[in-house]
mmCIF file of C-alpha atoms in Angstrom:
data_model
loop_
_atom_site.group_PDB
_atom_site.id
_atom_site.type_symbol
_atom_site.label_atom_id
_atom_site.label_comp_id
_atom_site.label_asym_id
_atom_site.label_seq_id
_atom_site.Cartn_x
_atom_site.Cartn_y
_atom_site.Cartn_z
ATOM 1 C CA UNK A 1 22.133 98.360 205.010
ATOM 2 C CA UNK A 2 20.180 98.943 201.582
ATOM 3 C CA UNK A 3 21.357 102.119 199.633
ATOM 4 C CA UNK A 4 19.894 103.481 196.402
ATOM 5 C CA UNK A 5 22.424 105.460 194.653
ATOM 6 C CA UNK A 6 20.999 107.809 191.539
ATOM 7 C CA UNK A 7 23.214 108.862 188.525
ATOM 8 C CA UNK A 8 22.780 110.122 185.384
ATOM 9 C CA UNK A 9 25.842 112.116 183.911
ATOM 10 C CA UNK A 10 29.272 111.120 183.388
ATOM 11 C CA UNK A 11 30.963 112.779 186.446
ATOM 12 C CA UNK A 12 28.478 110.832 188.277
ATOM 13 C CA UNK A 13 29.812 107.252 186.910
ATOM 14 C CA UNK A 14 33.389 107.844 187.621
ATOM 15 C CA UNK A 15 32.407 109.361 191.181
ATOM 16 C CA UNK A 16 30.497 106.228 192.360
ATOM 17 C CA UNK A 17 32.595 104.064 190.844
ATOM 18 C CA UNK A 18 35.241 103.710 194.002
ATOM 19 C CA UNK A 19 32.365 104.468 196.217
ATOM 20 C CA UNK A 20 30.227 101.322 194.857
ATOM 21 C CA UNK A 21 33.261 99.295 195.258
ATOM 22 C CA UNK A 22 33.441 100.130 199.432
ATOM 23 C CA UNK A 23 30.213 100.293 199.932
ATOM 24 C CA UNK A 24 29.246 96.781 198.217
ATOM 25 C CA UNK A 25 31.225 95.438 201.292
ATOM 26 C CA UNK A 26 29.277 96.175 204.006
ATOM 27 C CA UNK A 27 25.575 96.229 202.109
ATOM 28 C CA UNK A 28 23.509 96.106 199.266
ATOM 29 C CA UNK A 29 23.160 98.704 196.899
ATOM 30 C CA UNK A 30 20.686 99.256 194.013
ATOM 31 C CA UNK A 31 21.929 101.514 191.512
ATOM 32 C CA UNK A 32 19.960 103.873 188.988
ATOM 33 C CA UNK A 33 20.802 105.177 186.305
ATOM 34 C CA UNK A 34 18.153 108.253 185.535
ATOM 35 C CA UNK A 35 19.214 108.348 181.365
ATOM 36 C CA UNK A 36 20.534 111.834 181.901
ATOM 37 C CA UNK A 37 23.644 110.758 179.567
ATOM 38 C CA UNK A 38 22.024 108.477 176.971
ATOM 39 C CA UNK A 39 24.396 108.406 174.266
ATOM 40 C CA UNK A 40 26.499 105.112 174.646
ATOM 41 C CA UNK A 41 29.684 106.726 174.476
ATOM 42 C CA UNK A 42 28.713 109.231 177.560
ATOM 43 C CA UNK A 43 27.429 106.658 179.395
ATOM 44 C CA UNK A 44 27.442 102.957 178.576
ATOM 45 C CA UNK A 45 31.457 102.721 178.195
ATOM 46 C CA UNK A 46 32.342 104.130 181.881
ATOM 47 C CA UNK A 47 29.818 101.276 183.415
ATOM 48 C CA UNK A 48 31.932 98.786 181.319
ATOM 49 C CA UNK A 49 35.704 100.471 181.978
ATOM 50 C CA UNK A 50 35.457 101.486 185.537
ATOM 51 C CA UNK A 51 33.879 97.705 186.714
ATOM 52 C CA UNK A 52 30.424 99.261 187.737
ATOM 53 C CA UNK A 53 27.508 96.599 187.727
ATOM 54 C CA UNK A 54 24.902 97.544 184.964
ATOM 55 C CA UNK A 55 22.376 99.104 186.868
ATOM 56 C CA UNK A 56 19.399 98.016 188.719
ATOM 57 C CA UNK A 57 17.201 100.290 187.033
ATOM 58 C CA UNK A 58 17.632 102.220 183.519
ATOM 59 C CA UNK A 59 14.651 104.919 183.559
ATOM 60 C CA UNK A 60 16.009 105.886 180.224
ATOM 61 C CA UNK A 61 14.499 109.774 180.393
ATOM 62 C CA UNK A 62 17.094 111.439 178.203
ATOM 63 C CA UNK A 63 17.460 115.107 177.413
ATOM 64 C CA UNK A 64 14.456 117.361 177.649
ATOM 65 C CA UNK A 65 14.239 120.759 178.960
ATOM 66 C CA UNK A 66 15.081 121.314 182.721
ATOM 67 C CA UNK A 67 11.909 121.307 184.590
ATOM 68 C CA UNK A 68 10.295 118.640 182.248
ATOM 69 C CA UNK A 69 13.773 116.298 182.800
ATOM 70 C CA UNK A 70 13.773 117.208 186.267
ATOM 71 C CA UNK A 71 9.863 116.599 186.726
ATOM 72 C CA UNK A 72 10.069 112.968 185.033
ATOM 73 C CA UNK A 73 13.002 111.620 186.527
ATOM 74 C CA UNK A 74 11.666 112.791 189.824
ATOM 75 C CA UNK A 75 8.071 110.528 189.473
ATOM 76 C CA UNK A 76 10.439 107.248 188.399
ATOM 77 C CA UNK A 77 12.639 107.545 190.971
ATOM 78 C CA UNK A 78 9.864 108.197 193.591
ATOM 79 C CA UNK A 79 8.530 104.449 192.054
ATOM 80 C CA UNK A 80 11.945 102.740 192.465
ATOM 81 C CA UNK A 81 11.966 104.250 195.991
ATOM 82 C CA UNK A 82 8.607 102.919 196.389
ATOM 83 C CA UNK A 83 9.593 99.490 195.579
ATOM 84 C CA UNK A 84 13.170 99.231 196.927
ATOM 85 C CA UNK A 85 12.444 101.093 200.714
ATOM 86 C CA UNK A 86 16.150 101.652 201.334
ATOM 87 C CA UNK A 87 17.640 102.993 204.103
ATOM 88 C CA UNK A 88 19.783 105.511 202.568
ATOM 89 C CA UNK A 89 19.173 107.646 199.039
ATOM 90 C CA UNK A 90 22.916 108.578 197.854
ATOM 91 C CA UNK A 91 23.442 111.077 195.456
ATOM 92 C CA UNK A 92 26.210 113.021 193.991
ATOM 93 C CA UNK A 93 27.309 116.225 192.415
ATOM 94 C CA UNK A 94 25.149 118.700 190.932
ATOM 95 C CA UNK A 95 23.143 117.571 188.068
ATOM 96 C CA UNK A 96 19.157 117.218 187.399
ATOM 97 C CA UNK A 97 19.507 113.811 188.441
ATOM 98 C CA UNK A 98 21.378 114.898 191.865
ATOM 99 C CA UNK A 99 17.831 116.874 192.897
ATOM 100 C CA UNK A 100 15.068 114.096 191.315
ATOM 101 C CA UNK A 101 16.673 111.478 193.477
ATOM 102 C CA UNK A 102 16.850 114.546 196.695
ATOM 103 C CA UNK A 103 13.654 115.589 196.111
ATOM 104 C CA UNK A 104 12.226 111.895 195.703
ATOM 105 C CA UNK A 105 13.765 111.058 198.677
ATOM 106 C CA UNK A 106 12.582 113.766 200.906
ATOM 107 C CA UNK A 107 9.091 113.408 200.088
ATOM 108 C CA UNK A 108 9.253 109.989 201.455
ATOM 109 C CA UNK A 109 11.095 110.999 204.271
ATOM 110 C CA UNK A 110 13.937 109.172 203.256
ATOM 111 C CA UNK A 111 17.621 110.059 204.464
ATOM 112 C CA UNK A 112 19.697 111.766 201.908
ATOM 113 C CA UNK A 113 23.619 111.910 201.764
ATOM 114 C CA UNK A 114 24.969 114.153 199.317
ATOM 115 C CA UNK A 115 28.269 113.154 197.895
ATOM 116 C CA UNK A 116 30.508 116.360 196.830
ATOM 117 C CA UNK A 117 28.285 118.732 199.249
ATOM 118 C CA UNK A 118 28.728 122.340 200.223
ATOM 119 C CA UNK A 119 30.421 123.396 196.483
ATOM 120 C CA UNK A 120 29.110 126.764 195.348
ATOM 121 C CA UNK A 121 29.904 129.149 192.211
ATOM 122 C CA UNK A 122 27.444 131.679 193.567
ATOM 123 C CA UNK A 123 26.008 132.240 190.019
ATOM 124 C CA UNK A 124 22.358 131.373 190.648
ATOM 125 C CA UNK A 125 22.128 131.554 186.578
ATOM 126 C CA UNK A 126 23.523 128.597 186.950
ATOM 127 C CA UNK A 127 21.093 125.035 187.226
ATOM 128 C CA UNK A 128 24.018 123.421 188.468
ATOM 129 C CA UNK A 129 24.233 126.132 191.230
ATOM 130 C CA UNK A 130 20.471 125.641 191.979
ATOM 131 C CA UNK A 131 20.844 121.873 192.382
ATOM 132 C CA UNK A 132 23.725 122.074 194.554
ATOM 133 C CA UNK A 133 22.052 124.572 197.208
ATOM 134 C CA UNK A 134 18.994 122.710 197.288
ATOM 135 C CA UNK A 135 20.081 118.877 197.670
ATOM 136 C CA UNK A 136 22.748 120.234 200.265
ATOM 137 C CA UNK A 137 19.112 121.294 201.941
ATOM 138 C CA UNK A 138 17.423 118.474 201.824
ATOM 139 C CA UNK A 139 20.671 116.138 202.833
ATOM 140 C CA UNK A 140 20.910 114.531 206.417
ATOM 141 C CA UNK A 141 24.861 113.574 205.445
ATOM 142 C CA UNK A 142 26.667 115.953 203.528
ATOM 143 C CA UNK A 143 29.968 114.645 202.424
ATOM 144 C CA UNK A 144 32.485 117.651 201.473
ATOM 145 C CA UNK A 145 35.788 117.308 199.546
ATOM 146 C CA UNK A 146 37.553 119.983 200.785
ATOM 147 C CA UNK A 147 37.391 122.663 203.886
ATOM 148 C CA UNK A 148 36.027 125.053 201.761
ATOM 149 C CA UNK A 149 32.974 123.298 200.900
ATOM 150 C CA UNK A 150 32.468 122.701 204.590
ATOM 151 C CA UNK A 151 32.837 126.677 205.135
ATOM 152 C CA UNK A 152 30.032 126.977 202.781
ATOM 153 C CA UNK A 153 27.811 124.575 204.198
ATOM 154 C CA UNK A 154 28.251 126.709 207.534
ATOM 155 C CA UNK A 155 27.472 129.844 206.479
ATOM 156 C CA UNK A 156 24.437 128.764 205.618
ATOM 157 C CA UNK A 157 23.539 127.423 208.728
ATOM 158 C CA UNK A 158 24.286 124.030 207.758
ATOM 159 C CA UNK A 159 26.814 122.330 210.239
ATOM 160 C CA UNK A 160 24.813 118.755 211.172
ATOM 161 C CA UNK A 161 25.627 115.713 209.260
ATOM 162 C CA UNK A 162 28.972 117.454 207.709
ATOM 163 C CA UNK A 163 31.710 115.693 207.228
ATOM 164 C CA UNK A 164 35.145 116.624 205.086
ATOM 165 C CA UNK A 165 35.786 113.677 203.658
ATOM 166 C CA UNK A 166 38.277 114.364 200.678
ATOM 167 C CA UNK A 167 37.288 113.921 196.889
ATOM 168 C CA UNK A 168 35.901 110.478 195.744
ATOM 169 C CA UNK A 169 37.309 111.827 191.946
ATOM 170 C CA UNK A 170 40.960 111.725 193.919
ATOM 171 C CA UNK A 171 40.263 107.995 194.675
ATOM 172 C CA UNK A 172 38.585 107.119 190.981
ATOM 173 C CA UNK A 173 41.673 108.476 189.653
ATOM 174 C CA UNK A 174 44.070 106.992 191.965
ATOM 175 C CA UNK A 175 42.673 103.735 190.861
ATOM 176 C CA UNK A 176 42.110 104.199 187.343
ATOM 177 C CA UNK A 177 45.611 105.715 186.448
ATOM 178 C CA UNK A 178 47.527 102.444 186.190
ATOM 179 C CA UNK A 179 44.463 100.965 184.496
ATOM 180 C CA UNK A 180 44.903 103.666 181.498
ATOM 181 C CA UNK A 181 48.813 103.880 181.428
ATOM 182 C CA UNK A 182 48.348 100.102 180.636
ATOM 183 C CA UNK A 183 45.130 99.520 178.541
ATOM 184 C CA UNK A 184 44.907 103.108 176.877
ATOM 185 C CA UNK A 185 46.410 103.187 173.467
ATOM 186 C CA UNK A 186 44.974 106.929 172.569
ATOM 187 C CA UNK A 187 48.087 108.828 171.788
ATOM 188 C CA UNK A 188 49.144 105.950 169.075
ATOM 189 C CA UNK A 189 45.995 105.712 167.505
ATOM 190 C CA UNK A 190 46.023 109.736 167.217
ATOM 191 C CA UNK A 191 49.391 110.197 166.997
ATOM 192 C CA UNK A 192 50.097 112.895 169.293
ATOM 193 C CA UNK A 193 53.342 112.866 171.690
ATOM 194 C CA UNK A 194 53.108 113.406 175.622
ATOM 195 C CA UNK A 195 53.373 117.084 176.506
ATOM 196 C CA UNK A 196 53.210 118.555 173.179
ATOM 197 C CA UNK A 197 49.231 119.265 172.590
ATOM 198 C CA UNK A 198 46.434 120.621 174.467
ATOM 199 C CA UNK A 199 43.377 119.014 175.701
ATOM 200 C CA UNK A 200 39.971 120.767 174.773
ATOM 201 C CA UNK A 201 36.750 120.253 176.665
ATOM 202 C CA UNK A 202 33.595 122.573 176.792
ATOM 203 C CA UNK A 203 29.638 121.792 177.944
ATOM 204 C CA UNK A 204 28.360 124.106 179.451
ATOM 205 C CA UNK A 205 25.096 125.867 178.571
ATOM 206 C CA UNK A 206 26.792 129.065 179.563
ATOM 207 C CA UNK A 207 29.225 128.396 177.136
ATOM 208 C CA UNK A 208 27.345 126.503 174.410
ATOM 209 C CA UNK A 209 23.453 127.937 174.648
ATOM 210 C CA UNK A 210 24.729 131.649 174.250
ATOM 211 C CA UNK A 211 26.026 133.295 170.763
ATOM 212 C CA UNK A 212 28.613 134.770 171.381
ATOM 213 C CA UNK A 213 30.202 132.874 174.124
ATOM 214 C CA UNK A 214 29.822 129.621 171.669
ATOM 215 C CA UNK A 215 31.315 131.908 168.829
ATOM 216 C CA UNK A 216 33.946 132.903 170.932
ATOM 217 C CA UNK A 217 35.604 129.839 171.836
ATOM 218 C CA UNK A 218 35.019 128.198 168.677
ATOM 219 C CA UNK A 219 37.057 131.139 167.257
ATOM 220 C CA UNK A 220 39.502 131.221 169.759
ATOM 221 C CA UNK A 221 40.109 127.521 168.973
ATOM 222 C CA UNK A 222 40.509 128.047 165.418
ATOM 223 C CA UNK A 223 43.386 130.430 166.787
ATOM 224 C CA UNK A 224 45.653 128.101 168.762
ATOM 225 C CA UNK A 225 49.154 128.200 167.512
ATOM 226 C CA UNK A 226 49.819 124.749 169.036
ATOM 227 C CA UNK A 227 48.570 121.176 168.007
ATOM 228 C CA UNK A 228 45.232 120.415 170.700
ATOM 229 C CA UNK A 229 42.826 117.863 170.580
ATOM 230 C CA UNK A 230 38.762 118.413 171.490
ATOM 231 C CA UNK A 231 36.836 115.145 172.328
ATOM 232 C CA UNK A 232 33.389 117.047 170.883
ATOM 233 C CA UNK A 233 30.426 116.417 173.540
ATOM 234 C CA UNK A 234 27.243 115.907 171.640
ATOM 235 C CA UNK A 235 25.385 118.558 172.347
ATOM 236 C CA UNK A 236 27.843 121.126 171.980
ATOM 237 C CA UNK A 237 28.507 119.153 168.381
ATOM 238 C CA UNK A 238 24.467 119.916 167.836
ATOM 239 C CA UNK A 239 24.969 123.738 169.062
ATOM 240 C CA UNK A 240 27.964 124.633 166.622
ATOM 241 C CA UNK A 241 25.954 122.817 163.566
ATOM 242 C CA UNK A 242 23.260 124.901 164.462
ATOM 243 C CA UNK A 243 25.068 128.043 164.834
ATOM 244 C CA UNK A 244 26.695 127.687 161.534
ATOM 245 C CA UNK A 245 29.771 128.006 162.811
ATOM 246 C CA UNK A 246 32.809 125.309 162.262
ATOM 247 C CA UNK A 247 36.517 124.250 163.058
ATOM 248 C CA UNK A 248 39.148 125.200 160.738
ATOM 249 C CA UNK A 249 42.091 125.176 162.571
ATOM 250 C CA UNK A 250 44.463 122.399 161.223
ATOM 251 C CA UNK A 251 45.937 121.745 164.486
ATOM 252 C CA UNK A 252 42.772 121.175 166.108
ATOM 253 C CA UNK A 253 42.097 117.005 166.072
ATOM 254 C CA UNK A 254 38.156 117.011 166.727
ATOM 255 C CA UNK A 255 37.067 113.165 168.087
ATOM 256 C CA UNK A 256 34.382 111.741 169.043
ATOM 257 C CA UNK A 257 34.100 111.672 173.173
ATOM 258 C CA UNK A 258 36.299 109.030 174.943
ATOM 259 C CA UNK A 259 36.539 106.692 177.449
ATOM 260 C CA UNK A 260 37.558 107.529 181.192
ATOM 261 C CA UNK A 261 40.526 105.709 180.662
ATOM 262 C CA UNK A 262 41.557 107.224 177.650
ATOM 263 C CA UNK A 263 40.691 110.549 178.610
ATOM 264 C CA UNK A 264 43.108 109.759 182.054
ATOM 265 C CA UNK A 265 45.274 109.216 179.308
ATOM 266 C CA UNK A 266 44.523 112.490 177.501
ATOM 267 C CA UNK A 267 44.976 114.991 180.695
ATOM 268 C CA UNK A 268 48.288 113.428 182.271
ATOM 269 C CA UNK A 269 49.875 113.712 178.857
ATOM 270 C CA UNK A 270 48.357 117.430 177.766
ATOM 271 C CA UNK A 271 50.803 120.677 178.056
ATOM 272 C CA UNK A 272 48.068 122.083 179.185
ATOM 273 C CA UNK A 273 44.080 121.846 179.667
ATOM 274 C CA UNK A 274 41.052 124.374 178.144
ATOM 275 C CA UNK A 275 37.438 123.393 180.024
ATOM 276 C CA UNK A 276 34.404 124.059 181.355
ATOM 277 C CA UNK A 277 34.128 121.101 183.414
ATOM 278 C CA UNK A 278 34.457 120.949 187.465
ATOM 279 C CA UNK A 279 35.607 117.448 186.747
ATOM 280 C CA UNK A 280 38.376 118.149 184.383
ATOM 281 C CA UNK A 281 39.270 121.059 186.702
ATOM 282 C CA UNK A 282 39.750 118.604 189.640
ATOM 283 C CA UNK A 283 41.330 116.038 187.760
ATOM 284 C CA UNK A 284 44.067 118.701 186.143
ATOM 285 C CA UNK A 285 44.876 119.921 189.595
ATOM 286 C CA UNK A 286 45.649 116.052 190.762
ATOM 287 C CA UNK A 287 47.350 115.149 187.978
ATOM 288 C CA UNK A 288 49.596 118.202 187.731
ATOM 289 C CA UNK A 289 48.644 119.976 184.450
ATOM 290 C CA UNK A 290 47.705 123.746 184.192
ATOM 291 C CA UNK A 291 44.025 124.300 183.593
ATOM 292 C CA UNK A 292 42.754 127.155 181.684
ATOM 293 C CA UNK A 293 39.068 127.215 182.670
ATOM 294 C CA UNK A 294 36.476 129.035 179.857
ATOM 295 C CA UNK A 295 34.158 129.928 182.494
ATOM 296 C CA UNK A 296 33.788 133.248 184.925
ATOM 297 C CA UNK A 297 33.462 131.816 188.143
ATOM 298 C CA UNK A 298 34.154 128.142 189.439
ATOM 299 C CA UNK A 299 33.378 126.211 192.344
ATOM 300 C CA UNK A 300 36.647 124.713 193.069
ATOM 301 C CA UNK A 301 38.367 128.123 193.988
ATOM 302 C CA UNK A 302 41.026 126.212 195.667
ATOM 303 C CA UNK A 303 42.607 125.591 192.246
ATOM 304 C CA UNK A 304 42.476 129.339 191.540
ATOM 305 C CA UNK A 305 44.046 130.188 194.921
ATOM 306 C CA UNK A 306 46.729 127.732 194.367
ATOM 307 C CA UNK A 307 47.690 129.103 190.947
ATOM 308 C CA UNK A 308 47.311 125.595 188.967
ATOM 309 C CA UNK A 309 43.728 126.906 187.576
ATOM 310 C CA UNK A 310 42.884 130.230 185.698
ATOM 311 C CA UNK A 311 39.658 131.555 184.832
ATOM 312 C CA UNK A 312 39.260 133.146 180.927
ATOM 313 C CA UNK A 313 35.701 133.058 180.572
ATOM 314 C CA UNK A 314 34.901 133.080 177.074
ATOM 315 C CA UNK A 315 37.303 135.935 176.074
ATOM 316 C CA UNK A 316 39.046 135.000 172.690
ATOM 317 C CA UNK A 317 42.185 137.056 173.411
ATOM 318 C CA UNK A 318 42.856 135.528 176.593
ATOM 319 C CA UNK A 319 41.681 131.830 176.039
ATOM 320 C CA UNK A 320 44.861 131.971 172.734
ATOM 321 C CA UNK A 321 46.820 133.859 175.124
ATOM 322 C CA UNK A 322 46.801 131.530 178.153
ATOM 323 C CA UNK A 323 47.364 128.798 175.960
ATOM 324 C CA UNK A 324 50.520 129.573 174.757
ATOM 325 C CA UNK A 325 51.600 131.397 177.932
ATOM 326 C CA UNK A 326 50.157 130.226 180.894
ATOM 327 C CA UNK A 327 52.732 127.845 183.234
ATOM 328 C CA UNK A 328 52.414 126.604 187.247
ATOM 329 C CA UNK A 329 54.761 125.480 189.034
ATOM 330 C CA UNK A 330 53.386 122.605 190.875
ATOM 331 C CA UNK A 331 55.806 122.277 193.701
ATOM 332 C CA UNK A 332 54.058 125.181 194.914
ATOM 333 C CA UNK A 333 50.969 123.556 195.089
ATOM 334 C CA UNK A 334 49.561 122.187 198.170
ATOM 335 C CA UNK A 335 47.079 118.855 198.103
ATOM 336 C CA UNK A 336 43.953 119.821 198.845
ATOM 337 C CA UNK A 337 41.576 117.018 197.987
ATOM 338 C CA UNK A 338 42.319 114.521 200.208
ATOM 339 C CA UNK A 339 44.279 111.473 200.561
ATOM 340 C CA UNK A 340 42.546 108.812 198.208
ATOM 341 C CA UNK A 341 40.391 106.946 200.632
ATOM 342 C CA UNK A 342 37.242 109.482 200.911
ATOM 343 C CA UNK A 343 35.026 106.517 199.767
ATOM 344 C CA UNK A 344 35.934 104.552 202.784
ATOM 345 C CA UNK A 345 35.200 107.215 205.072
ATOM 346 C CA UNK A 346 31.418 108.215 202.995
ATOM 347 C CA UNK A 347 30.685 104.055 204.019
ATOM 348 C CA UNK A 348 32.010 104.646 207.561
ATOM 349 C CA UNK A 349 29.540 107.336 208.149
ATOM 350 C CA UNK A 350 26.575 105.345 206.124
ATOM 351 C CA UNK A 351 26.726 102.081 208.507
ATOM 352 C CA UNK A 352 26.997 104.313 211.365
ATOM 353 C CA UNK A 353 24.282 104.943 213.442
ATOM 354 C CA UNK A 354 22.816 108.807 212.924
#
C-alpha cells in the first residue's frame, strides 16, 4: 500500500504525526508538505520534535491569497500525484492544503480519505467551513472523531465510507505529554508558575482581518487583571503592526510561537485558555483546562455542551470577564474523543479492501 499524505499547517503536523507512525508499518508513505506554514518556527520545528521524516516533497508555495494558494498548490500536487500513483491520497483537517490535495486527487480519480471528516461551524464565511464540506465530498473514507461529526456527514446524505474513529490529536497528545513534561523547560525560561497565568492564542482571519474584532481583543488583552502569556502567530503579529494598534498590558508576556512540546507544556499548566483555534480547543478539553474561545460559533460543539468550552466572540467585556470568572468542573465532563488509538483504526480501514 502507497499513501500520499498532504500537509501544510501546523494542526496538520501534529495530526499525522501518530498516524505516520502506524501507518509506516504496514506501507509506504510519501509525505508533502504544500508550504502553507513556511516560517521555520510554524513548521520546520514540529517535523523535528514530533519524529516526522522530512518530507518527500517541499512545494514551498507560502502565503498568497486563497484562490491563488489554493490554485498553485493544487497544479504541484496534481504533479507529485502524477509521479508517485498511490493508492490512497490522505488528507486532514480543513485548510487550503486539505482541498488542493482533494481536489488533485479527484481529478485523477484517486481515492481520498479525509482525516477529521464531517466537522462543521455552519458559517459558510468561513474558508475553513468551505474546505471542510467540500473534501468531505470528494472523500471515499471519511474518518470522524466524534458522533457528532458522523451526524453531520449523514444529514448530508453522506453515510458510505464513514467511520468514527476518535481524534488522532487525542493520540498526538497522549504520546507527546511525557515527551514535554520531560524535555520542555518553558515555564523556567519564562518564569511563570503552573496554574497561575493564562494562555493566549488567536489566528483567525475572522478575528485578525476585521477592525474591530482585531481591536477588540487586542484591547481586551491589554485588560486582563491576571499574568497570561500570547505565543504571537506571524500574521496576526503583521495585522496588529499594521493596524497601529499594540500591547501594553504588563502582565501580558508576548513570545515568539513555540514548539508542540512546549506549547503541551503551556496548556496543561494554564488557569485557563483564550483561542481561536479548533486545535487548542480540543487539546484544552483533553487536558482538563477551561477554554474561553474568541470566536461565535465552533465546530467542536461537544466542548460547549459539556461546559469545559465557552464561546465570547470578540466581545471585550466578556473575553476580561470570562477570564477572571469562568471555572468547569471537569468531573462532569464526559470523554468524547476517543480512546487514543484512532490512528490504528484510520490504517485498519486503509489496508482494507473497499
Amino acid at each position: 500500500m502507497k499513501v500520499v499524505t498532504v500537509v501544510g499547517a501546523r494542526p496538520q503536523f501534529i495530526k499525522a504525526a501518530p498516524v505516520s507512525r502506524a501507518l509506516r508499518r504496514y506501507g509506504k508513505e510519501i509525505l508533502v508538505h504544500t508550504g502553507q506554514h513556511y516560517d521555520t518556527s510554524m513548521s520546520h520545528i514540529f517535523f523535528k520534535e514530533l519524529n516526522i521524516p522530512h518530507p518527500d516533497y517541499h512545494l514551498g508555495i507560502g502565503s498568497k491569497s486563497h484562490g491563488a494558494q489554493t490554485g498553485e498548490m493544487l497544479s504541484e500536487v496534481e504533479r507529485v500525484l502524477l509521479t508517485e500513483k498511490p493508492d490512497w491520497v490522505l488528507v486532514y483537517g480543513d485548510t487550503n492544503s486539505t482541498l488542493a490535495g482533494a481536489l488533485a486527487a479527484s481529478k485523477m480519480h484517486l481515492p481520498i480519505a479525509h482525516v477529521e471528516a464531517g466537522l462543521r461551524s455552519f458559517n459558510r464565511r468561513m474558508p475553513e467551513e468551505i474546505n471542510r464540506v467540500l473534501t468531505d465530498q470528494l472523500s471515499t473514507l471519511l474518518f470522524c472523531p466524534t458522533t457528532t461529526a458522523v451526524q453531520h456527514l449523514s444529514s448530508e446524505g453522506i453515510t458510505r465510507g464513514v467511520y468514527n474513529v476518535g481524534d488522532v490529536m487525542a493520540d498526538a497528545l497522549q504520546f507527546n505529554r511525557k515527551l514535554a513534561l520531560d524535555h520542555s523547560n518553558i515555564l523556567e525560561r519564562l518564569e511563570i508558575k503552573p496554574k497561575e497565568y493564562l494562555l493566549v492564542t488567536f489566528h483567525r482571519a475572522e478575528n485578525t482581518d476585521v477592525d474591530h474584532r482585531l481591536e477588540n481583543i487586542v484591547s481586551a488583552l491589554n485588560h486582563l487583571s491576571k499574568p497570561a502569556v500570547l505565543p504571537l502567530h506571524p500574521r496576526t503579529r503583521n495585522k496588529i503592526k499594521q493596524s497601529g494598534l499594540s500591547f501594553t498590558n504588563p502582565r501580558l508576556k508576548v513570545i515568539e510561537p513555540v514548539g508542540y512540546l512546549d506549547m503541551i507544556q503551556l496548556e496543561a499548566n494554564a488557569s485557563k485558555i483564550l483561542t481561536d483555534s479548533g486545535g487548542v480547543q480540543k487539546e484544552a478539553f483533553l487536558l482538563n483546562v477551561p477554554c474561553i474561545t474568541m470566536r461565535d460559533e465552533t465546530e467542536w460543539t461537544e466542548t460547549i455542551e459539556q461546559k469545559a468550552n465557552i464561546l465570547v466572540g470578540s466581545d471585550k467585556r466578556k473575553i476580561v470577564q470570562h477570564a477572571e470568572h469562568f471555572q468547569v468542573d471537569f468531573s462532569n465532563v464526559k470523554p468524547i474523543f476517543g480512546e487514543g488509538n484512532a490512528s490504528q483504526r484510520i490504517v485498519k480501514h486503509l489496508i482494507k479492501p473497499q
